[in-house]
Amino acid sequence: MATMDVFTYNVPAESDFGYAQAIRSGELIHVSGQLSFDEAGEFLHAGDFAAQLKQTYANTDKVLDHYGATRNQVVSQTLYVVNLRQNAAAAAEGNLGYFGDHRPASTVVGITELTLPGQVIEISFVIDTRLPA
């Protein structure tokens, strides 16, 4: 029987929208779309793609740390990018910087807007803890 472990930051958006940041089911961890927010749940860096991407990956590291996982165990990611043509090079650069030589499956979706005003990036992940760290 699979075990389940839910991770939250205990920020208002989680209760307002009814979701967890991540949920572990057996050896897989499904991570909700991460975005640029601080410990209090305040959105940071409106309109600044590079700064939002950096903070989004920093928040992802907090999820990985909670589960004792590493970037090398990320098996897939989906990036939701506002103004994709304008931000594609910065997304690629940030992705390469974050993952180094690791290459998860990746989908990039260009969209017109995200939930918060000025939000230009959101990334969801799947992690497999059976992979080498």
Coordinates of C-alpha atoms in Angstrom, one line a residue, residues 2-7 22-30 67-68 129-130:
A2 CA 1.4 3.4 -1.0
T3 CA 2.0 6.0 1.7
M4 CA 1.1 9.6 1.3
D5 CA 2.9 12.7 2.6
V6 CA 1.7 16.2 2.0
F7 CA 3.9 19.3 2.1
A22 CA 3.5 18.7 -3.0
I23 CA 2.2 15.3 -2.3
R24 CA 4.2 12.1 -2.1
S25 CA 2.5 8.9 -3.1
G26 CA 4.8 6.0 -2.7
E27 CA 8.1 6.8 -4.4
L28 CA 6.7 9.7 -6.6
I29 CA 6.4 13.3 -5.5
H30 CA 4.0 15.5 -7.5
Y67 CA 11.5 15.0 1.0
G68 CA 15.3 14.5 1.1
T129 CA 12.9 9.1 -5.2
R130 CA 13.9 5.7 -6.5

